[in-house]
Amino acid sequence: MTTSAATRGTAVITGASSGIGAATARALGAAGFPLLLGARRADRLAEVAAGIPGVDVRTRRVDVTDSASVEEFAAGVTSCEVLVCNAGGALGLDPVEKWDEEKWRWMYEANVLSLPRTINAFLPALRASGDGRIVVITSVAGHQTYVGGGGYTGAKHAAAAVVDTVRLELLGEPVRVIEIAPGLVNTEFSTVRFSGDVDRADAVYDGMTPLTGEDVADVVTWAVTRPAHVSVARLDLFPRDQATARDVHRRPAD
Ligand code: 8X3
């Protein structure tokens, strides 16, 4: 049975202030899910929420690298149908030989340790819904490596392993565990990775057509609206111009 829009339970999204998270908030809102949106930037979160008509939208500031913050984010949520663990990110593109320990530590906190924090905080509510769906946005970097990506690919590989483990551990329970692994998506991801260097960030997408946050949101919405017996365990999503983490077709400049 597919849950009808009239009876949808709450969808919780982290990292909802921009990019994939904001687009997912809009898409799940349009699909009729009441929303609880979280992010570090409360002002941006309020703007996203204001642009979503027709469903109840609540916002709370959350930093997924902080256990107390995640617990506050989940406080009082007794039923949650969909949890989208989207918050995360990359810092830097340096070879392992030149690692920055602080950046690696943040990437591990944001992409890996954030998962048990967030999933555990909402698990009772996901169980209580009777058909919980945990969606984790990982990356092609969770399954492949590339030069300079060590801190991020290491963290995302660990994240993918955590997702697989949680799926095993919840087997037999009414909770589906879904991994969406996108390739190149044009969001603030690269601007953050390169510490605000917009030119360097834009160059990542030179001569090719990347995915948009909306493309990923569309797939998340599809995955969480399959019938309850269908588990989209993992879905790799690339732009047509990308075949692997390292193989990207770029048109020559005019
Ligand atoms: C972002 C994709 O290839 O820049 O998760 O690591 S990539």
CSV table of C-alpha atoms and ligand atoms in Angstrom, one decimal:
chain,number,residue,atom,x,y,z
A,1,MET,CA,0.0,0.0,0.0
A,2,THR,CA,1.3,3.5,-0.8
A,3,THR,CA,0.6,6.0,1.9
A,4,SER,CA,-1.9,8.6,0.5
A,5,ALA,CA,-1.0,12.3,0.6
A,6,ALA,CA,-3.9,12.8,3.0
A,7,THR,CA,-2.4,10.6,5.7
A,8,ARG,CA,1.3,11.5,5.4
A,9,GLY,CA,3.3,11.7,8.6
A,10,THR,CA,6.1,14.2,9.4
A,11,ALA,CA,9.2,14.3,7.2
A,12,VAL,CA,12.3,15.6,9.0
A,13,ILE,CA,15.2,17.0,6.9
A,14,THR,CA,18.6,18.1,8.1
A,15,GLY,CA,20.7,20.6,6.1
A,16,ALA,CA,17.4,22.0,4.8
A,17,SER,CA,18.6,25.6,4.4
A,18,SER,CA,20.0,25.2,0.9
A,19,GLY,CA,20.8,22.8,-2.0
A,20,ILE,CA,19.6,19.3,-1.9
A,21,GLY,CA,18.0,19.7,1.6
A,22,ALA,CA,15.9,22.8,0.6
A,23,ALA,CA,14.9,21.2,-2.6
A,24,THR,CA,13.9,18.0,-0.8
A,25,ALA,CA,11.8,20.1,1.7
A,26,ARG,CA,10.0,21.7,-1.2
A,27,ALA,CA,9.4,18.4,-2.9
A,28,LEU,CA,8.2,16.5,0.1
A,29,GLY,CA,6.1,19.4,1.1
A,30,ALA,CA,4.5,19.4,-2.4
A,31,ALA,CA,3.9,15.6,-1.9
A,32,GLY,CA,1.9,16.4,1.3
A,33,PHE,CA,4.4,15.6,4.1
A,34,PRO,CA,4.2,17.9,7.1
A,35,LEU,CA,7.8,19.1,7.6
A,36,LEU,CA,10.4,19.6,10.4
A,37,LEU,CA,13.4,21.3,8.8
A,38,GLY,CA,16.7,21.7,10.5
A,39,ALA,CA,20.0,23.5,9.6
A,40,ARG,CA,22.6,25.7,11.2
A,41,ARG,CA,21.4,28.8,9.4
A,42,ALA,CA,18.1,29.7,11.0
A,43,ASP,CA,17.5,32.7,8.8
A,44,ARG,CA,17.9,30.7,5.6
A,45,LEU,CA,15.8,27.9,7.0
A,46,ALA,CA,13.0,30.4,7.7
A,47,GLU,CA,13.2,31.6,4.0
A,48,VAL,CA,12.9,28.0,2.8
A,49,ALA,CA,10.0,27.3,5.1
A,50,ALA,CA,8.2,30.4,3.9
A,51,GLY,CA,8.3,29.2,0.4
A,52,ILE,CA,6.5,25.9,1.1
A,53,PRO,CA,2.7,26.2,0.9
A,54,GLY,CA,0.0,23.8,1.9
A,55,VAL,CA,1.6,21.8,4.7
A,56,ASP,CA,2.6,22.4,8.3
A,57,VAL,CA,6.3,23.4,8.3
A,58,ARG,CA,8.3,23.8,11.5
A,59,THR,CA,12.0,24.8,11.6
A,60,ARG,CA,14.6,24.3,14.3
A,61,ARG,CA,18.2,25.2,14.3
A,62,VAL,CA,20.4,22.1,14.4
A,63,ASP,CA,24.1,21.4,14.2
A,64,VAL,CA,24.6,17.7,13.4
A,65,THR,CA,28.1,17.7,14.7
A,66,ASP,CA,26.7,18.4,18.2
A,67,SER,CA,24.9,15.6,20.0
A,68,ALA,CA,23.0,18.0,22.4
A,69,SER,CA,21.8,20.0,19.4
A,70,VAL,CA,20.5,16.9,17.6
A,71,GLU,CA,18.7,15.8,20.8
A,72,GLU,CA,17.0,19.2,21.0
A,73,PHE,CA,16.1,19.1,17.4
A,74,ALA,CA,14.3,15.8,17.9
A,75,ALA,CA,12.7,16.7,21.3
A,76,GLY,CA,9.0,16.2,21.4
A,77,VAL,CA,8.8,14.4,18.0
A,78,THR,CA,6.8,11.3,18.7
A,79,SER,CA,6.0,10.2,15.2
A,80,CYS,CA,8.2,10.6,12.1
A,81,GLU,CA,7.6,8.9,8.9
A,82,VAL,CA,10.6,10.1,6.9
A,83,LEU,CA,14.0,11.2,8.1
A,84,VAL,CA,16.3,12.7,5.5
A,85,CYS,CA,19.9,12.8,6.8
A,86,ASN,CA,21.2,15.3,4.3
A,87,ALA,CA,23.6,17.6,6.3
A,88,GLY,CA,27.2,17.0,5.6
A,89,GLY,CA,29.9,18.3,3.3
A,90,ALA,CA,33.5,18.5,2.2
A,91,LEU,CA,36.4,20.8,3.2
A,92,GLY,CA,39.3,21.0,0.9
A,93,LEU,CA,40.7,18.9,-1.9
A,94,ASP,CA,44.2,18.2,-0.8
A,95,PRO,CA,46.3,15.0,-1.1
A,96,VAL,CA,46.4,12.8,2.0
A,97,GLU,CA,50.1,13.8,2.4
A,98,LYS,CA,48.9,17.4,3.0
A,99,TRP,CA,45.9,16.6,5.2
A,100,ASP,CA,44.4,19.1,7.5
A,101,GLU,CA,43.5,17.3,10.7
A,102,GLU,CA,40.8,19.8,11.7
A,103,LYS,CA,39.1,19.6,8.3
A,104,TRP,CA,39.2,15.8,8.3
A,105,ARG,CA,37.8,15.7,11.9
A,106,TRP,CA,34.9,18.0,10.9
A,107,MET,CA,34.1,15.9,7.8
A,108,TYR,CA,34.0,12.8,10.0
A,109,GLU,CA,31.7,14.5,12.5
A,110,ALA,CA,29.4,16.0,9.8
A,111,ASN,CA,29.1,13.0,7.5
A,112,VAL,CA,29.6,10.0,9.7
A,113,LEU,CA,29.0,10.7,13.5
A,114,SER,CA,26.0,12.8,12.5
A,115,LEU,CA,24.3,9.5,11.4
A,116,PRO,CA,24.0,7.6,14.7
A,117,ARG,CA,23.2,10.9,16.4
A,118,THR,CA,20.3,11.8,14.1
A,119,ILE,CA,19.0,8.3,13.4
A,120,ASN,CA,19.0,7.3,17.0
A,121,ALA,CA,17.3,10.6,18.0
A,122,PHE,CA,14.4,9.9,15.6
A,123,LEU,CA,14.3,6.0,15.7
A,124,PRO,CA,11.5,5.7,18.3
A,125,ALA,CA,9.4,8.1,16.3
A,126,LEU,CA,10.2,6.3,13.0
A,127,ARG,CA,9.2,3.0,14.6
A,128,ALA,CA,6.0,4.6,16.0
A,129,SER,CA,4.9,5.8,12.5
A,130,GLY,CA,4.6,2.1,11.5
A,131,ASP,CA,6.3,2.8,8.1
A,132,GLY,CA,9.5,4.8,8.8
A,133,ARG,CA,11.9,5.7,6.0
A,134,ILE,CA,15.5,6.8,6.8
A,135,VAL,CA,17.1,8.4,3.8
A,136,VAL,CA,20.8,9.2,3.9
A,137,ILE,CA,22.3,11.4,1.2
A,138,THR,CA,25.8,10.0,0.7
A,139,SER,CA,27.7,10.5,-2.5
A,140,VAL,CA,29.5,8.8,-5.3
A,141,ALA,CA,32.4,9.6,-2.9
A,142,GLY,CA,30.9,6.9,-0.6
A,143,HIS,CA,31.7,4.3,-3.2
A,144,GLN,CA,34.6,5.6,-5.3
A,145,THR,CA,37.7,7.6,-4.6
A,146,TYR,CA,39.5,10.5,-6.4
A,147,VAL,CA,42.7,12.4,-6.0
A,148,GLY,CA,42.5,15.0,-3.2
A,149,GLY,CA,39.3,13.6,-1.9
A,150,GLY,CA,40.6,11.4,0.9
A,151,GLY,CA,39.0,13.2,3.9
A,152,TYR,CA,35.7,13.3,2.2
A,153,THR,CA,35.7,10.0,0.4
A,154,GLY,CA,36.9,8.3,3.6
A,155,ALA,CA,34.0,9.9,5.5
A,156,LYS,CA,31.4,9.1,2.9
A,157,HIS,CA,32.6,5.5,2.6
A,158,ALA,CA,32.1,5.2,6.3
A,159,ALA,CA,28.7,6.8,6.0
A,160,ALA,CA,27.7,4.2,3.4
A,161,ALA,CA,28.9,1.4,5.7
A,162,VAL,CA,26.8,2.8,8.6
A,163,VAL,CA,23.8,3.0,6.3
A,164,ASP,CA,24.2,-0.7,5.3
A,165,THR,CA,24.7,-1.7,8.9
A,166,VAL,CA,21.6,0.1,10.1
A,167,ARG,CA,19.6,-1.6,7.3
A,168,LEU,CA,20.8,-5.0,8.6
A,169,GLU,CA,20.1,-4.1,12.2
A,170,LEU,CA,16.6,-2.9,11.5
A,171,LEU,CA,15.7,-5.9,9.4
A,172,GLY,CA,12.2,-7.1,10.5
A,173,GLU,CA,11.2,-3.7,11.8
A,174,PRO,CA,8.9,-1.3,10.0
A,175,VAL,CA,11.7,1.0,8.9
A,176,ARG,CA,13.2,1.2,5.5
A,177,VAL,CA,16.8,2.4,5.1
A,178,ILE,CA,17.5,4.2,1.8
A,179,GLU,CA,20.8,5.5,0.5
A,180,ILE,CA,20.9,8.0,-2.3
A,181,ALA,CA,24.4,8.5,-3.7
A,182,PRO,CA,24.6,11.5,-6.1
A,183,GLY,CA,27.5,12.5,-8.3
A,184,LEU,CA,28.1,16.1,-9.2
A,185,VAL,CA,25.2,18.4,-8.0
A,186,ASN,CA,25.5,22.1,-8.4
A,187,THR,CA,24.8,23.4,-4.9
A,188,GLU,CA,26.9,25.3,-2.4
A,189,PHE,CA,28.8,22.1,-1.9
A,190,SER,CA,31.9,23.2,-3.9
A,191,THR,CA,31.8,26.7,-2.6
A,192,VAL,CA,32.0,25.4,1.0
A,193,ARG,CA,34.7,22.9,0.0
A,194,PHE,CA,36.8,25.7,-1.4
A,195,SER,CA,36.2,28.1,1.5
A,196,GLY,CA,34.1,30.5,-0.5
A,197,ASP,CA,36.2,30.6,-3.7
A,198,VAL,CA,33.3,30.8,-6.1
A,199,ASP,CA,35.5,30.7,-9.3
A,200,ARG,CA,37.1,27.5,-8.1
A,201,ALA,CA,33.7,26.1,-7.2
A,202,ASP,CA,32.2,27.0,-10.6
A,203,ALA,CA,35.1,25.4,-12.4
A,204,VAL,CA,34.0,22.0,-10.9
A,205,TYR,CA,31.0,22.2,-13.3
A,206,ASP,CA,32.8,23.7,-16.3
A,207,GLY,CA,31.7,22.3,-19.6
A,208,MET,CA,29.2,19.8,-18.2
A,209,THR,CA,25.7,19.8,-16.9
A,210,PRO,CA,25.5,18.8,-13.3
A,211,LEU,CA,22.5,17.6,-11.3
A,212,THR,CA,20.4,20.2,-9.4
A,213,GLY,CA,19.2,19.9,-5.9
A,214,GLU,CA,15.7,19.4,-7.4
A,215,ASP,CA,16.9,16.3,-9.4
A,216,VAL,CA,18.0,14.7,-6.2
A,217,ALA,CA,14.9,15.8,-4.3
A,218,ASP,CA,12.8,14.2,-7.1
A,219,VAL,CA,14.5,10.8,-6.5
A,220,VAL,CA,14.2,11.1,-2.7
A,221,THR,CA,10.5,11.8,-3.1
A,222,TRP,CA,10.1,8.8,-5.4
A,223,ALA,CA,12.0,6.5,-3.1
A,224,VAL,CA,10.0,7.4,0.0
A,225,THR,CA,6.6,7.1,-1.7
A,226,ARG,CA,7.1,3.5,-2.9
A,227,PRO,CA,4.8,0.9,-1.3
A,228,ALA,CA,5.7,-0.1,2.2
A,229,HIS,CA,7.2,-3.5,1.1
A,230,VAL,CA,9.6,-1.9,-1.4
A,231,SER,CA,13.0,-0.8,-0.1
A,232,VAL,CA,15.1,1.4,-2.4
A,233,ALA,CA,18.3,0.3,-0.7
A,234,ARG,CA,20.7,2.3,-2.7
A,235,LEU,CA,20.4,4.5,-5.7
A,236,ASP,CA,23.4,6.1,-7.6
A,237,LEU,CA,22.4,9.3,-9.4
A,238,PHE,CA,24.7,10.8,-11.9
A,239,PRO,CA,24.4,13.6,-14.4
A,240,ARG,CA,24.6,12.2,-18.0
A,241,ASP,CA,28.0,13.9,-18.3
A,242,GLN,CA,29.4,11.8,-15.4
A,243,ALA,CA,30.2,8.1,-15.4
A,244,THR,CA,32.3,7.7,-12.2
A,245,ALA,CA,33.7,10.0,-9.6
A,246,ARG,CA,36.7,10.5,-11.9
A,247,ASP,CA,35.2,10.4,-15.4
A,248,VAL,CA,33.3,13.5,-16.4
A,249,HIS,CA,32.7,14.5,-20.0
A,250,ARG,CA,33.4,18.2,-20.5
A,251,ARG,CA,32.6,20.1,-23.7
A,252,PRO,CA,35.6,22.3,-24.8
A,253,ALA,CA,35.3,26.0,-24.2
A,254,ASP,CA,34.1,28.1,-27.2
B,1,8X3,C1,29.8,15.3,-4.0
B,1,8X3,C2,30.3,14.6,-5.2
B,1,8X3,O1,32.3,13.9,-6.6
B,1,8X3,O2,32.4,16.1,-5.5
B,1,8X3,O3,29.3,14.5,-3.0
B,1,8X3,O4,32.6,14.1,-4.2
B,1,8X3,S1,31.9,14.7,-5.4
